């Protein structure tokens, strides 16, 4: 259940990363012993320019994607998110890319444009800075932030660069930018040319940032001549730029001539062609107007008669782009392609598929969604509790100075920041309030109504009102494929009030390339202990504790409630590795643990979600809200681990034994109730 098994895809699933949650215990980092393990995925630790170099040396072609910041907060949510839920805004939402979705195709990087009129360096969720930060920190995407000279002082630019560095951004596209009016106005306290911005970045930040600059295959429209513009490009590269992305063009030979001319004057860095698949008549006119380019007559002749047929224009644009890209790639001079997406999905993905560049690899570098923040590049261990809420985990650990590598360690007080900012666009549900009410019930009648919602989520069956339950407060995504291994048992226990929010099957030496449970490099084997996490009533817990006695030490348990009642048989509160892998030439990697201390931090978040995301859908004192509040106040959160992973999972039998005990008449049971 991806509320039980979260597939980390480097995921959309794009924080106000400079917002700091307070640290419990007053600590600023996760203090524990460390054991260094080689990073499984070298791309996580390499700079972008090094990734390019490696790809060029190996002949492995790549692609990259450009996005612009959405205008609205809902647009920001849907830009970074992988799935959409049915609702009144589906048509509008479908215009936005999902970073997670596009990330699954394997782009080398993405870039985010900078619009001076849109407060691009602010903490607003629609700002360029925040979108780029979210892509890096929460979606694991290598990202380039555009930065322009327009309407900015030298001091402001330095502040933006400092902020970008703090947020984990390490790539900048240095641009002069378009004027706010008709003509460029001199920036007396700033910069008037991109070359000066490049020099400033290198002067103030040395080699920290990889720098990209723009090239113009037909010359910049304001340049005195094509040759003069080439000289300006060389000045930018000589000043410290690492690579070039070009303006769009319509003919492959236009770019190839430009590339040849660049090499002739000594520009040796990578030069990536900017590809614009024509997707609509109006968008083409607007882009041509902004770039001051002319559309070739033969293209115009094709488009004009079908200008009112978007599908026909898009199909033509796809084929035109595919043909042009094939010429570029077959030249042997073009290692990668950069796509101007206009935040639209269909055309770019189809071009990439026809070129054979769109490759959805089901394997994951680790079982959870990685972050691309530089300080997290060696992170390879996390508690399993946040498996379905990786963005929350990243948010709550953003102030750590170091991250577990090799093993979790034996810290007694990991400092998790408080999670009070449920409103942040990368933490809140992508579904509207109306859609959530349709899924979770506009009116709840009893606790059994809640059991039914959980069961519908597991089974993917419609609820009583005919709406599919595609998410829960603990997971904003539909079920993962791994859940099918547990689906029947999960359905049975949820119907009876064991409300599961996280689980994994036991795995004994499956190949790391397995499409369902595999992770890490090829040639390895992965292992898992069976894990089950759920909310259930105090009556059930009373019976469960009696049953668990006969399963010790095979089964470890941890049972807590919102008031702090804490019951566990974890030896000395030590972490328990529940996922590990063995790979050729490497130490054993154990990326997922059940840590009793971290569970207490997770407990606060897990219980709070009942109120923050479910109860608050209803009016104060309404019966529905009171039902959710009763569950919040009286249920327990339980996790169970079956340590004998080579044997058949015994956790289902544990639950069956609990129900069997509950079915015994009360007068035949000894008193032993669990209270608050």
XYZ file of C-alpha atoms in Angstrom:
676
model
C 0.000 0.000 0.000
C 1.718 3.210 -0.880
C 0.124 4.346 2.166
C 2.028 1.251 2.964
C 4.672 1.014 0.271
C 5.941 4.254 -1.195
C 7.928 3.852 -4.394
C 10.595 6.496 -4.391
C 11.101 7.657 -7.935
C 13.293 10.562 -7.308
C 10.196 12.008 -6.920
C 7.360 14.973 -8.026
C 6.387 13.881 -5.337
C 7.996 19.219 -5.743
C 9.102 23.652 0.433
C 9.698 26.517 1.809
C 13.113 25.032 2.352
C 14.435 27.989 4.233
C 11.508 27.777 6.663
C 12.873 26.042 9.693
C 10.860 23.870 11.986
C 11.883 24.011 15.621
C 14.031 21.131 16.795
C 12.903 18.876 19.559
C 15.494 18.643 22.250
C 17.224 21.771 21.003
C 19.589 19.827 18.741
C 20.581 21.086 15.331
C 21.561 17.791 13.744
C 21.147 14.059 13.903
C 23.952 13.009 16.216
C 24.926 9.374 15.812
C 27.841 7.163 14.931
C 28.462 6.863 11.214
C 29.776 4.170 8.958
C 30.686 5.303 5.470
C 29.142 3.384 2.596
C 29.807 4.234 -1.068
C 26.925 6.171 -2.593
C 24.823 3.746 -4.660
C 24.095 6.263 -7.401
C 27.129 8.256 -8.502
C 24.871 10.862 -10.124
C 23.715 11.923 -6.646
C 27.189 13.149 -5.728
C 28.449 14.495 -9.067
C 28.177 18.086 -10.230
C 26.029 18.702 -13.278
C 29.011 19.471 -15.489
C 30.597 16.171 -14.378
C 27.409 14.282 -15.192
C 27.492 15.818 -18.661
C 31.133 14.899 -19.096
C 30.476 11.283 -18.073
C 27.549 11.015 -20.464
C 29.590 12.480 -23.314
C 32.496 10.115 -22.664
C 30.199 7.101 -22.621
C 28.128 8.228 -25.603
C 24.993 8.132 -23.481
C 22.634 10.791 -24.826
C 20.414 12.793 -22.532
C 17.589 15.297 -22.449
C 16.586 18.143 -20.150
C 13.387 20.127 -19.625
C 12.461 23.759 -19.021
C 9.510 24.844 -16.889
C 8.155 28.216 -15.869
C 6.644 28.981 -12.433
C 2.844 28.644 -12.358
C 0.737 31.688 -11.586
C -1.348 30.121 -8.816
C -0.758 28.079 -5.663
C -2.865 25.213 -7.023
C -0.703 25.282 -10.123
C 2.379 24.891 -7.923
C 0.878 21.843 -6.199
C 0.094 20.191 -9.503
C 3.370 21.114 -11.142
C 5.269 19.070 -8.558
C 2.811 16.214 -8.129
C 2.567 12.956 -9.965
C -1.101 12.034 -9.965
C -4.251 14.035 -10.380
C -7.520 13.329 -8.665
C -10.918 13.780 -10.303
C -12.569 17.063 -9.643
C -13.817 20.256 -11.244
C -10.336 21.502 -12.114
C -8.991 18.460 -13.972
C -8.822 20.177 -17.371
C -6.925 23.141 -15.991
C -4.679 20.995 -13.814
C -3.832 18.682 -16.701
C -1.995 21.541 -18.408
C 0.744 21.350 -15.796
C 3.630 18.970 -15.765
C 4.171 16.822 -12.772
C 7.822 16.953 -11.799
C 7.602 13.419 -10.477
C 6.042 12.185 -13.699
C 8.562 13.906 -15.943
C 11.349 12.901 -13.610
C 10.450 9.256 -14.165
C 11.517 9.566 -17.804
C 15.096 10.305 -16.826
C 15.953 13.958 -17.601
C 19.520 14.900 -16.761
C 18.218 18.151 -15.297
C 15.370 20.633 -15.393
C 15.532 24.408 -15.370
C 13.159 26.987 -13.938
C 12.712 30.376 -15.600
C 12.935 33.734 -13.815
C 10.258 36.391 -14.292
C 11.202 39.741 -12.702
C 7.579 40.855 -12.511
C 6.561 37.771 -10.502
C 8.659 38.225 -7.330
C 10.878 35.317 -8.446
C 13.301 35.301 -5.506
C 10.687 35.345 -2.744
C 9.338 32.608 -0.476
C 6.012 32.543 -2.323
C 5.096 29.049 -3.451
C 4.828 30.286 -7.043
C 8.259 31.962 -7.095
C 11.089 30.697 -9.268
C 13.263 30.247 -6.190
C 10.721 28.075 -4.353
C 9.801 25.967 -7.393
C 13.484 25.245 -8.096
C 14.159 24.516 -4.424
C 11.211 22.137 -4.271
C 12.373 20.300 -7.387
C 15.799 19.753 -5.813
C 14.840 19.011 -2.226
C 11.547 17.189 -2.567
C 11.575 15.713 -6.071
C 15.255 14.795 -6.289
C 15.685 16.563 -9.625
C 18.922 18.228 -10.648
C 17.755 21.794 -11.292
C 19.024 25.015 -12.800
C 17.648 28.312 -11.559
C 17.509 31.126 -14.107
C 18.757 34.468 -12.809
C 18.566 37.726 -14.746
C 20.110 41.159 -14.404
C 16.829 42.904 -15.096
C 15.702 45.423 -12.469
C 18.149 44.117 -9.872
C 21.022 45.622 -7.964
C 24.317 43.850 -7.441
C 23.447 43.493 -3.745
C 20.054 41.922 -4.475
C 21.616 39.463 -6.912
C 24.161 38.455 -4.279
C 21.367 37.921 -1.776
C 19.473 35.719 -4.226
C 22.573 33.649 -4.932
C 23.238 33.252 -1.213
C 19.671 32.110 -0.704
C 19.895 29.699 -3.629
C 23.022 28.156 -2.141
C 21.340 27.798 1.255
C 18.382 26.049 -0.350
C 20.635 23.495 -2.022
C 20.566 24.967 -5.528
C 23.939 24.574 -7.210
C 23.276 25.485 -10.863
C 22.528 28.946 -12.269
C 21.589 30.058 -15.764
C 23.028 33.558 -16.002
C 21.004 35.831 -18.297
C 20.671 39.500 -18.975
C 16.930 39.008 -19.256
C 14.260 40.729 -21.266
C 13.485 44.372 -20.488
C 10.330 45.098 -18.526
C 9.360 47.668 -21.144
C 10.151 48.057 -24.811
C 13.818 48.920 -24.346
C 16.537 47.893 -21.912
C 17.161 50.416 -19.154
C 20.654 50.683 -17.728
C 21.049 49.159 -14.255
C 23.284 51.698 -12.526
C 23.821 49.557 -9.425
C 23.521 46.224 -11.187
C 24.626 44.505 -14.370
C 23.680 45.150 -17.964
C 25.186 42.065 -19.580
C 25.163 38.381 -18.759
C 28.961 38.255 -18.880
C 29.088 40.630 -15.901
C 26.696 38.374 -13.994
C 28.903 35.354 -14.720
C 31.969 37.240 -13.474
C 30.113 38.287 -10.343
C 29.050 34.725 -9.534
C 32.607 33.459 -9.921
C 33.985 36.368 -7.898
C 31.572 36.010 -4.985
C 30.951 32.252 -4.957
C 34.086 30.884 -6.602
C 33.374 27.473 -8.121
C 30.295 26.564 -6.047
C 27.758 27.036 -8.849
C 27.791 25.382 -12.247
C 26.899 28.193 -14.642
C 24.938 27.957 -17.865
C 24.582 30.779 -20.387
C 22.386 31.317 -23.445
C 23.467 31.002 -27.054
C 21.636 32.288 -30.126
C 21.941 30.143 -33.287
C 20.865 33.036 -35.497
C 22.447 35.728 -33.335
C 20.884 37.786 -30.551
C 18.282 40.154 -32.017
C 20.043 43.152 -30.424
C 23.552 42.141 -31.500
C 25.371 44.224 -34.128
C 26.027 41.055 -36.120
C 26.033 37.284 -35.870
C 29.826 37.290 -35.508
C 29.693 39.942 -32.801
C 27.193 37.825 -30.854
C 29.502 34.803 -31.093
C 32.298 36.879 -29.566
C 30.008 37.848 -26.688
C 29.206 34.178 -26.113
C 32.905 33.351 -25.932
C 33.350 36.145 -23.398
C 30.671 34.542 -21.203
C 32.337 31.141 -21.432
C 35.775 32.602 -20.768
C 34.351 34.399 -17.733
C 33.428 31.058 -16.164
C 30.341 29.542 -17.828
C 30.360 25.735 -17.897
C 27.921 25.048 -20.725
C 25.512 26.706 -23.160
C 21.810 26.197 -23.919
C 20.599 27.779 -27.118
C 17.513 29.703 -28.069
C 14.964 27.705 -30.078
C 15.357 27.258 -33.830
C 13.481 25.487 -36.614
C 16.204 23.890 -38.729
C 18.828 21.362 -37.631
C 21.427 22.901 -39.947
C 20.929 26.272 -38.198
C 22.193 24.761 -34.953
C 24.923 22.652 -36.530
C 26.378 25.708 -38.286
C 26.213 27.655 -35.014
C 27.982 24.815 -33.217
C 30.703 24.705 -35.859
C 31.176 28.468 -35.650
C 31.440 28.302 -31.846
C 34.108 25.607 -32.025
C 35.989 27.619 -34.643
C 36.472 30.532 -32.220
C 37.506 28.327 -29.298
C 34.263 27.637 -27.411
C 34.812 24.050 -26.276
C 32.193 23.567 -23.531
C 28.982 21.561 -24.111
C 26.412 23.403 -26.248
C 22.873 22.062 -25.971
C 20.256 22.790 -28.632
C 16.991 24.300 -27.375
C 14.090 22.323 -28.861
C 10.556 23.696 -29.071
C 7.938 21.204 -30.254
C 5.196 23.301 -31.869
C 2.076 22.658 -29.786
C -0.422 25.319 -30.827
C -0.838 28.272 -33.122
C -1.118 30.936 -30.424
C 1.746 29.590 -28.312
C 3.966 29.556 -31.404
C 3.070 33.155 -32.243
C 3.725 34.273 -28.671
C 7.079 32.493 -28.408
C 8.237 33.777 -31.778
C 7.266 37.297 -30.717
C 9.245 37.031 -27.489
C 12.296 35.487 -29.150
C 12.080 37.740 -32.196
C 12.500 34.802 -34.553
C 10.950 34.182 -37.943
C 9.108 30.951 -38.685
C 10.320 29.387 -41.950
C 7.851 29.753 -44.792
C 7.412 26.004 -45.356
C 6.348 25.577 -41.709
C 3.975 28.521 -41.920
C 2.353 27.035 -45.038
C 1.576 23.844 -43.149
C 0.322 25.518 -39.974
C -1.847 28.314 -41.334
C -4.564 26.049 -42.817
C -4.838 24.071 -39.562
C -4.329 26.921 -37.089
C -7.692 26.260 -35.424
C -7.004 22.536 -34.998
C -4.759 22.170 -31.958
C -4.478 18.393 -32.279
C -3.362 18.629 -35.903
C -0.797 21.329 -35.114
C 0.524 19.321 -32.156
C 0.904 16.188 -34.297
C 2.741 18.194 -36.936
C 4.927 19.795 -34.270
C 5.842 16.408 -32.840
C 6.922 15.022 -36.197
C 8.808 18.206 -37.113
C 10.678 18.107 -33.789
C 11.432 14.375 -34.071
C 12.871 14.771 -37.564
C 15.006 17.739 -36.521
C 16.265 16.015 -33.376
C 17.187 12.877 -35.288
C 19.365 14.919 -37.623
C 21.036 16.567 -34.630
C 21.689 13.308 -32.798
C 22.857 11.465 -35.908
C 25.410 14.213 -36.548
C 27.448 12.832 -33.661
C 28.017 16.381 -32.420
C 25.011 16.729 -30.122
C 25.154 14.824 -26.797
C 21.863 16.104 -25.372
C 18.647 17.959 -26.159
C 16.989 20.680 -24.096
C 13.194 21.010 -24.441
C 11.114 24.125 -23.958
C 7.984 22.467 -22.579
C 5.697 25.440 -21.844
C 4.641 23.268 -18.873
C 2.851 20.908 -21.247
C 3.346 17.177 -21.219
C 2.048 15.403 -24.285
C 4.203 16.733 -27.120
C 7.567 16.624 -25.360
C 7.032 13.124 -24.012
C 5.965 11.835 -27.423
C 9.021 13.363 -29.114
C 11.277 11.772 -26.507
C 9.579 8.395 -26.862
C 9.984 8.415 -30.637
C 13.649 9.313 -30.193
C 14.133 6.498 -27.693
C 15.252 8.928 -24.983
C 12.248 8.557 -22.665
C 13.127 5.585 -20.477
C 11.048 4.790 -17.415
C 13.287 2.578 -15.303
C 11.223 0.881 -12.565
C 14.335 0.443 -10.449
C 14.964 2.933 -7.688
C 18.377 3.982 -6.344
C 16.925 3.495 -2.849
C 13.520 2.331 -1.565
C 12.509 5.927 -0.828
C 12.434 9.186 -2.778
C 15.862 10.788 -2.707
C 16.637 14.492 -2.408
C 19.139 16.267 -4.666
C 20.288 18.711 -1.957
C 24.111 18.632 -1.829
C 24.249 17.970 1.906
C 22.008 14.899 1.510
C 24.076 13.301 -1.251
C 25.399 10.544 1.042
C 22.087 9.940 2.838
C 21.096 6.285 2.488
C 19.162 5.403 5.651
C 15.727 6.557 6.831
C 13.050 5.347 9.257
C 10.289 3.478 7.437
C 7.530 5.548 9.043
C 7.783 8.358 6.476
C 7.820 5.959 3.501
C 4.612 7.454 2.137
C 5.376 11.022 3.250
C 8.951 11.598 2.037
C 8.453 15.330 1.572
C 7.446 15.655 5.212
C 10.537 13.727 6.302
C 12.799 15.957 4.227
C 11.087 19.039 5.624
C 11.431 17.889 9.236
C 15.124 17.015 8.818
C 16.155 20.007 6.702
C 18.190 21.537 9.541
C 20.330 18.452 10.159
C 24.014 19.074 9.560
C 24.704 15.495 8.496
C 22.635 12.536 7.394
C 22.864 8.823 8.167
C 25.143 6.944 5.810
C 25.689 3.211 6.094
C 23.527 2.732 9.171
C 21.063 4.724 11.245
C 23.242 4.682 14.350
C 22.245 4.562 17.982
C 21.218 8.121 18.755
C 18.770 8.474 21.599
C 17.430 11.837 20.452
C 17.211 12.492 16.710
C 16.117 16.104 16.341
C 13.058 16.190 14.106
C 11.670 19.630 13.408
C 8.050 20.240 14.316
C 5.527 19.922 11.513
C 3.076 22.759 11.936
C 3.025 24.032 8.359
C 0.440 21.674 6.860
C -0.619 24.463 4.521
C 2.663 24.439 2.579
C 1.985 23.543 -1.035
C 4.377 20.594 -1.062
C 2.848 19.086 2.097
C -0.886 19.558 1.618
C -3.145 17.299 -0.413
C -3.396 17.899 -4.132
C -7.130 17.232 -3.946
C -9.633 19.993 -3.320
C -11.820 19.997 -0.219
C -14.804 18.941 -2.310
C -12.875 16.008 -3.778
C -11.700 14.899 -0.326
C -15.244 15.005 1.027
C -16.424 12.903 -1.898
C -13.731 10.323 -1.145
C -13.773 10.340 2.667
C -17.451 10.985 3.237
C -19.486 14.165 3.388
C -21.100 12.691 6.466
C -19.674 9.955 8.689
C -22.097 7.838 10.680
C -19.721 5.829 12.887
C -16.212 4.415 13.232
C -17.315 1.733 10.760
C -17.704 4.488 8.162
C -13.999 5.205 8.577
C -13.152 1.490 8.292
C -15.034 1.501 4.989
C -13.026 4.429 3.618
C -9.740 2.687 4.418
C -11.008 -0.527 2.833
C -12.087 1.284 -0.334
C -8.626 2.804 -0.600
C -7.057 -0.658 -0.360
C -9.415 -2.317 -2.833
C -9.699 0.601 -5.273
C -13.461 0.096 -5.129
C -15.916 3.037 -5.041
C -17.308 4.116 -1.693
C -21.033 4.123 -0.921
C -21.543 7.290 -2.960
C -19.749 5.865 -5.969
C -16.447 7.748 -5.597
C -13.076 5.996 -5.672
C -10.855 6.667 -2.674
C -7.525 7.591 -4.264
C -5.743 8.953 -1.214
C -5.743 9.108 2.583
C -4.290 11.736 4.916
C -1.153 9.609 5.339
C -0.639 9.138 1.633
C -1.643 11.441 -1.189
C -1.017 8.833 -3.877
C -2.881 5.761 -5.142
C -1.608 2.336 -4.118
C 1.794 1.107 -5.260
C 2.288 -2.125 -7.190
C 3.970 -3.753 -4.188
C 0.661 -3.524 -2.336
C -0.823 -6.227 -4.569
C 1.342 -8.707 -2.686
C -0.629 -7.847 0.475
C -3.946 -6.617 -0.848
C -6.228 -9.453 0.256
C -4.935 -9.501 3.816
C -4.990 -5.706 4.067
C -8.600 -5.599 2.933
C -9.612 -8.145 5.577
C -7.979 -6.370 8.523
C -9.128 -2.877 7.509
C -12.737 -4.030 7.384
C -12.411 -4.965 11.044
C -10.859 -1.720 12.227
C -7.143 -2.335 11.813
C -6.569 0.843 9.802
C -3.280 0.330 7.979
C -1.137 3.258 6.903
C 2.180 1.538 6.100
C 3.273 -1.998 5.303
C 5.761 -4.083 3.394
C 5.969 -7.807 2.576
C 8.854 -10.017 3.623
C 11.368 -10.489 0.792
C 14.211 -12.995 0.834
C 16.783 -12.336 -1.858
C 14.802 -10.941 -4.784
C 16.960 -9.555 -7.631
C 17.586 -5.819 -7.333
C 16.141 -5.484 -10.845
C 12.746 -6.842 -9.752
C 10.160 -4.389 -11.144
C 8.073 -4.423 -7.957
C 10.425 -4.620 -4.970
C 13.823 -4.032 -6.589
C 16.122 -1.103 -5.877
C 19.813 -0.264 -6.177
C 22.321 -1.282 -8.871
C 21.774 -4.293 -11.104
C 23.289 -7.581 -10.028
C 22.247 -7.286 -6.391
C 19.695 -8.904 -4.104
C 17.229 -7.213 -1.781
C 15.700 -8.342 1.496
C 12.825 -7.132 3.683
C 11.263 -8.011 6.989
C 7.483 -7.951 6.998
C 6.209 -4.690 8.473
C 2.733 -3.516 9.400
C 1.669 -0.145 10.834
C -1.905 0.740 11.748
C -4.323 2.613 13.966
C -6.709 0.555 16.055
C -8.927 0.816 19.117
C -7.811 0.367 22.721
C -9.968 -2.764 22.937
C -8.065 -4.281 20.037
C -4.743 -3.308 21.586
C -5.673 -5.016 24.860
C -6.205 -8.266 22.970
C -3.163 -7.693 20.760
C -0.814 -7.367 23.732
C -1.991 -10.714 25.072
C -1.470 -12.362 21.702
C 1.982 -10.860 21.157
C 3.419 -12.618 24.196
C 3.508 -15.923 22.329
C 5.243 -14.358 19.297
C 8.240 -12.915 21.136
C 11.066 -12.500 20.233
C 10.094 -13.149 16.611
C 7.808 -10.101 16.484
C 8.887 -6.679 17.664
C 6.109 -4.221 18.463
C 5.722 -0.566 19.363
C 2.323 0.740 20.492
C 1.626 4.402 21.343
C -1.322 6.742 21.662
C -1.666 10.488 21.276
C -1.383 10.991 25.041
C 2.053 9.381 25.217
C 1.205 5.861 26.393
C 4.213 3.914 25.108
C 4.492 0.099 24.949
C 7.335 -1.685 23.159
C 9.549 -4.753 23.327
C 12.314 -3.163 21.222
C 15.620 -4.177 22.879
C 17.207 -1.098 24.479
C 15.229 1.104 22.061
C 17.662 0.117 19.287
C 16.803 0.516 15.576
C 15.808 -2.585 13.635
C 16.893 -2.876 9.983
C 13.852 -3.912 7.931
C 15.220 -3.422 4.399
C 18.704 -4.198 3.130
C 20.525 -5.060 -0.056
C 23.660 -6.862 -1.157
C 25.401 -5.613 -4.310
C 28.577 -6.603 -6.173
C 31.683 -4.983 -4.716
C 29.849 -3.079 -1.997
C 29.091 -3.299 1.678
C 25.600 -4.303 2.754
C 23.231 -1.343 2.432
C 20.351 -1.024 4.916
C 18.252 1.954 3.787
C 15.151 1.434 5.943
C 14.905 0.952 9.698
C 12.283 0.825 12.416
C 13.671 3.203 15.019
C 11.730 3.380 18.312
C 12.917 6.902 19.089
C 11.975 8.293 15.677
C 8.610 6.543 15.953
C 7.678 8.914 18.751
C 8.268 11.889 16.435
C 6.336 10.190 13.661
C 3.535 9.435 16.121
C 2.868 13.153 16.621
C 2.586 13.720 12.886
C 0.528 10.604 12.214
C -2.065 11.474 14.855
C -2.149 15.138 13.832
C -3.132 14.176 10.293
C -6.469 12.863 11.580
C -7.304 16.415 12.647
C -5.402 18.587 10.160
C -6.440 16.807 6.985
C -9.631 14.943 7.852
C -11.518 16.363 10.850
C -11.115 19.950 9.630
C -13.130 19.118 6.521
C -16.232 19.173 8.736
C -17.936 21.858 10.802
C -16.964 22.234 14.473
C -18.954 19.913 16.745
C -20.495 18.118 13.761
C -20.999 14.338 14.196
C -18.457 13.619 11.442
C -15.802 15.775 13.078
C -16.477 14.227 16.482
C -16.028 10.707 15.071
C -12.594 11.571 13.678
C -11.678 13.347 16.906
C -12.726 10.283 18.923
C -10.411 8.088 16.837
C -7.608 10.625 17.270
C -8.096 10.740 21.035
C -8.668 7.048 21.739
C -6.994 4.873 19.132
C -3.421 3.589 19.288
C -0.759 3.636 16.586
C 0.928 0.234 16.282
C 3.917 -1.064 14.330
C 4.836 -4.736 14.061
C 8.001 -6.325 12.609
C 8.360 -10.014 11.805
C 12.088 -10.669 12.174
C 12.032 -14.140 10.563
C 11.992 -12.872 6.990
C 12.824 -16.262 5.358
C 9.615 -17.728 6.803
C 6.030 -16.998 5.879
C 4.855 -13.628 7.212
C 3.327 -14.255 10.659
C 1.845 -10.780 11.175
C -1.471 -11.719 9.590
C -1.720 -14.626 12.006
C -1.016 -12.224 14.870
C -3.977 -10.098 13.785
C -6.168 -13.181 13.285
C -5.303 -14.338 16.802
C -6.234 -10.905 18.116
C -9.643 -11.055 16.447
C -10.144 -14.608 17.670
C -9.458 -13.477 21.222
C -11.857 -10.565 20.819
C -14.571 -12.987 19.745
C -14.313 -14.873 23.046
C -17.177 -13.900 25.414
C -16.013 -11.194 27.873
C -16.838 -13.255 30.948
C -14.219 -15.828 29.871
C -11.422 -13.237 29.634
C -9.203 -11.954 32.413
C -9.261 -8.203 32.873
C -6.258 -6.482 31.360
C -7.512 -3.450 29.519
C -5.123 -0.888 28.132
C -5.985 2.593 29.334
C -4.600 6.006 28.593
